[in-house]
C-alpha positions as semicolon CSV with decimal commas, in nm:
position;residue;x (nm);y (nm);z (nm)
1;X;-0,006;0,001;-0,017
2;X;0,155;0,348;-0,096
3;X;0,039;0,686;0,052
4;X;0,154;0,974;-0,169
5;X;0,144;1,324;-0,022
6;X;0,212;1,693;-0,105
7;X;0,234;2,021;0,069
8;X;0,055;2,271;-0,138
9;X;0,180;2,638;-0,101
10;X;-0,167;2,841;-0,139
11;X;0,009;3,163;-0,192
12;X;0,146;3,056;-0,543
13;X;0,051;3,282;-0,801
14;X;-0,273;3,215;-1,028
15;X;-0,082;3,163;-1,342
16;X;0,078;2,840;-1,184
17;X;-0,263;2,725;-1,105
18;X;-0,389;2,779;-1,461
19;X;-0,072;2,604;-1,604
20;X;-0,144;2,293;-1,427
21;X;-0,514;2,312;-1,466
22;X;-0,467;2,321;-1,847
23;X;-0,318;1,981;-1,845
24;X;-0,624;1,827;-1,718
25;X;-0,931;1,683;-1,906
26;X;-1,228;1,938;-1,937
27;X;-1,460;1,731;-1,702
28;X;-1,174;1,738;-1,427
29;X;-1,132;2,106;-1,502
30;X;-1,494;2,185;-1,444
31;X;-1,518;1,967;-1,147
32;X;-1,222;2,175;-0,979
33;X;-1,353;2,516;-1,103
34;X;-1,688;2,420;-0,925
35;X;-1,559;2,524;-0,605
36;X;-1,574;2,882;-0,525
37;X;-1,281;2,898;-0,264
38;X;-0,938;2,945;-0,417
39;X;-0,798;2,704;-0,141
40;X;-1,034;2,440;-0,238
41;X;-0,957;2,458;-0,595
42;X;-0,579;2,442;-0,513
43;X;-0,604;2,131;-0,282
44;X;-0,830;1,952;-0,533
45;X;-0,603;2,026;-0,835
46;X;-0,327;1,914;-0,616
47;X;-0,503;1,565;-0,525
48;X;-0,581;1,499;-0,892
49;X;-0,206;1,573;-1,022
50;X;-0,105;1,355;-0,713
51;X;-0,298;1,063;-0,827
52;X;-0,183;1,117;-1,176
53;X;0,162;1,140;-1,049
54;X;0,121;0,839;-0,843
55;X;0,035;0,626;-1,149
56;X;0,331;0,755;-1,322
57;X;0,567;0,676;-1,024
58;X;0,430;0,330;-1,003
59;X;0,451;0,265;-1,371
60;X;0,086;0,211;-1,434
61;X;-0,087;0,249;-1,768
62;X;-0,347;0,464;-1,604
63;X;-0,498;0,832;-1,623
64;X;-0,759;1,036;-1,471
65;X;-0,979;0,971;-1,751
66;X;-0,995;0,596;-1,652
67;X;-1,165;0,689;-1,320
68;X;-1,531;0,601;-1,291
69;X;-1,774;0,661;-1,002
70;X;-2,009;0,417;-0,835
71;X;-2,385;0,491;-0,769
72;X;-2,283;0,678;-0,438
73;X;-2,028;0,892;-0,612
74;X;-1,715;0,686;-0,490
75;X;-1,451;0,706;-0,751
76;X;-1,272;0,369;-0,867
77;X;-1,068;0,225;-1,146
78;X;-1,281;-0,021;-1,358
79;X;-1,109;-0,362;-1,435
80;X;-0,828;-0,294;-1,213
81;X;-0,702;-0,446;-0,889
82;X;-0,618;-0,127;-0,752
83;X;-0,801;0,101;-0,520
84;X;-0,734;0,451;-0,431
85;X;-0,869;0,744;-0,213
86;X;-0,800;1,107;-0,196
87;X;-0,804;1,361;0,104
88;X;-0,706;1,704;0,166
89;X;-0,705;1,954;0,469
90;X;-0,503;2,263;0,542
91;X;-0,208;2,273;0,307
92;X;-0,183;1,898;0,240
93;X;-0,336;1,687;-0,027
94;X;-0,304;1,302;-0,007
95;X;-0,375;0,988;-0,211
96;X;-0,359;0,614;-0,120
97;X;-0,316;0,336;-0,344
98;X;-0,379;-0,026;-0,258
99;X;-0,366;-0,377;-0,447
100;X;-0,524;-0,513;-0,146
101;X;-0,870;-0,451;-0,128
102;X;-1,076;-0,133;-0,052
103;X;-0,882;0,166;0,104
104;X;-0,990;0,514;0,254
105;X;-0,798;0,793;0,392
106;X;-0,887;1,125;0,575
107;X;-0,661;1,405;0,684
108;X;-0,771;1,682;0,895
109;X;-0,580;2,007;1,039
110;X;-0,624;2,004;1,415
111;X;-0,831;2,348;1,449
112;X;-1,068;2,477;1,720
113;X;-1,424;2,351;1,663
114;X;-1,693;2,316;1,893
115;X;-1,681;1,942;1,966
116;X;-1,999;1,924;2,149
117;X;-2,170;1,980;1,816
118;X;-2,023;1,648;1,706
119;X;-2,132;1,454;2,000
120;X;-2,398;1,268;1,817
121;X;-2,145;1,108;1,584
122;X;-1,926;0,951;1,866
123;X;-2,019;0,626;2,059
124;X;-2,024;0,654;2,413
125;X;-1,690;0,501;2,477
126;X;-1,544;0,736;2,200
127;X;-1,703;1,038;2,352
128;X;-1,571;0,961;2,716
129;X;-1,229;0,899;2,574
130;X;-1,243;1,256;2,405
131;X;-1,375;1,460;2,698
132;X;-1,103;1,271;2,959
133;X;-0,834;1,344;2,726
134;X;-0,559;1,602;2,786
135;X;-0,595;1,734;2,437
136;X;-0,954;1,702;2,357
137;X;-0,933;1,844;2,014
138;X;-0,660;1,607;1,889
139;X;-0,851;1,312;2,030
140;X;-1,182;1,441;1,871
141;X;-0,981;1,462;1,521
142;X;-0,827;1,122;1,573
143;X;-1,187;0,956;1,595
144;X;-1,310;1,188;1,321
145;X;-1,041;1,089;1,061
146;X;-1,071;0,725;1,169
147;X;-1,440;0,706;1,105
148;X;-1,430;0,909;0,768
149;X;-1,147;0,668;0,653
150;X;-1,355;0,382;0,703
151;X;-1,666;0,522;0,545
152;X;-1,459;0,640;0,236
153;X;-1,317;0,310;0,205
154;X;-1,656;0,154;0,209
155;X;-1,777;0,416;-0,032
156;X;-2,076;0,543;0,184
157;X;-1,920;0,879;0,279
158;X;-2,030;1,087;0,572
159;X;-2,390;1,006;0,496
160;X;-2,336;0,631;0,570
161;X;-2,330;0,700;0,922
162;X;-2,031;0,832;1,147
163;X;-2,192;0,680;1,466
164;X;-2,185;0,332;1,306
165;X;-1,814;0,327;1,317
166;X;-1,713;0,154;1,648
167;X;-1,408;0,060;1,838
168;X;-1,380;-0,278;2,030
169;X;-1,085;-0,427;2,181
170;X;-1,006;-0,643;1,857
171;X;-1,042;-0,371;1,604
172;X;-1,282;-0,114;1,435
173;X;-1,611;-0,207;1,297
174;X;-1,907;-0,071;1,107
175;X;-2,231;-0,269;1,092
176;X;-2,075;-0,613;1,177
177;X;-1,772;-0,567;0,925
178;X;-1,421;-0,530;1,066
179;X;-1,204;-0,243;0,907
180;X;-0,829;-0,238;0,962
181;X;-0,686;0,132;1,048
182;X;-0,364;0,295;1,095
183;X;-0,285;0,646;1,218
184;X;-0,010;0,806;0,988
185;X;0,192;1,107;1,091
186;X;0,215;1,368;0,802
187;X;0,255;1,679;1,019
188;X;0,218;1,723;1,391
189;X;-0,064;1,983;1,324
190;X;-0,269;1,723;1,139
191;X;-0,425;1,391;1,210
192;X;-0,445;1,119;0,942
193;X;-0,592;0,777;0,914
194;X;-0,586;0,507;0,663
195;X;-0,859;0,233;0,639
196;X;-0,862;-0,112;0,448
197;X;-1,078;-0,418;0,447
198;X;-0,720;-0,598;0,451
199;X;-0,466;-0,606;0,714
200;X;-0,184;-0,356;0,668
201;X;0,100;-0,634;0,736
202;X;0,336;-0,340;0,807
203;X;0,364;-0,252;0,451
204;X;0,217;0,105;0,422
205;X;0,489;0,312;0,247
206;X;0,476;0,685;0,240
207;X;0,618;0,875;-0,058
208;X;0,620;1,276;-0,051
209;X;0,598;1,455;-0,399
210;X;0,678;1,817;-0,489
211;X;0,415;1,894;-0,739
212;X;0,441;2,253;-0,815
213;X;0,844;2,315;-0,809
214;X;1,120;2,106;-0,955
215;X;1,048;1,736;-0,950
216;X;1,137;1,590;-0,620
217;X;1,063;1,296;-0,468
218;X;1,143;1,177;-0,093
219;X;1,069;0,841;0,032
220;X;0,989;0,692;0,384
221;X;0,838;0,385;0,486
222;X;0,620;0,303;0,785
223;X;0,726;-0,013;0,987
224;X;0,914;-0,175;0,714
225;X;1,255;-0,178;0,564
226;X;1,301;0,077;0,264
227;X;1,249;-0,094;-0,058
228;X;1,226;-0,019;-0,426
229;X;1,001;0,270;-0,541
230;X;0,764;0,021;-0,715
231;X;0,745;-0,194;-0,403
232;X;0,384;-0,231;-0,274
């Protein structure tokens, strides 16, 4: 499993945005430009480019035009044994690729929110853990990203029911199905989770890509020895 991520400088001039946007297909451009906020456009553009770059780095004969959506709007690659998911928050865009079943990812910048407004999305045990934590906001986003990553892997999104993602001593479950989750450190000011319907087996690799400057790739591995760039 591979996690590609990039830090986005949101102060880059508009002509750089336009240059990168111009290489995308019309439908993808329209999707990006449908967002009103400049920040959202940048992050979504970065996510699309990151996925395309991930295909290239891994030597996959795929492009963004190959992506389809299921009836719930979840993107997927038809006739492929590869699943992917994208997330963004703050100054980061990420995408994860897996050959081992469904995968979902969510990242959130830790920021001030009224956590009481989100009580209904937490189980009693999760809520107690949050309010008894020394860092309530960090613990809140821990559970929020965990839940979203599971729902995104499943393909139901938030509408699928955040409350139904539960913790137990032997793992994370939604409606009786077990999901395997892993917290990933991207930046100390962010919380990120990856979810899969298959065990990770210590094979999650992180690859940082500099999209908007000179091509520069750094590679680090979570819990396993560093291997070739194409290793999954």
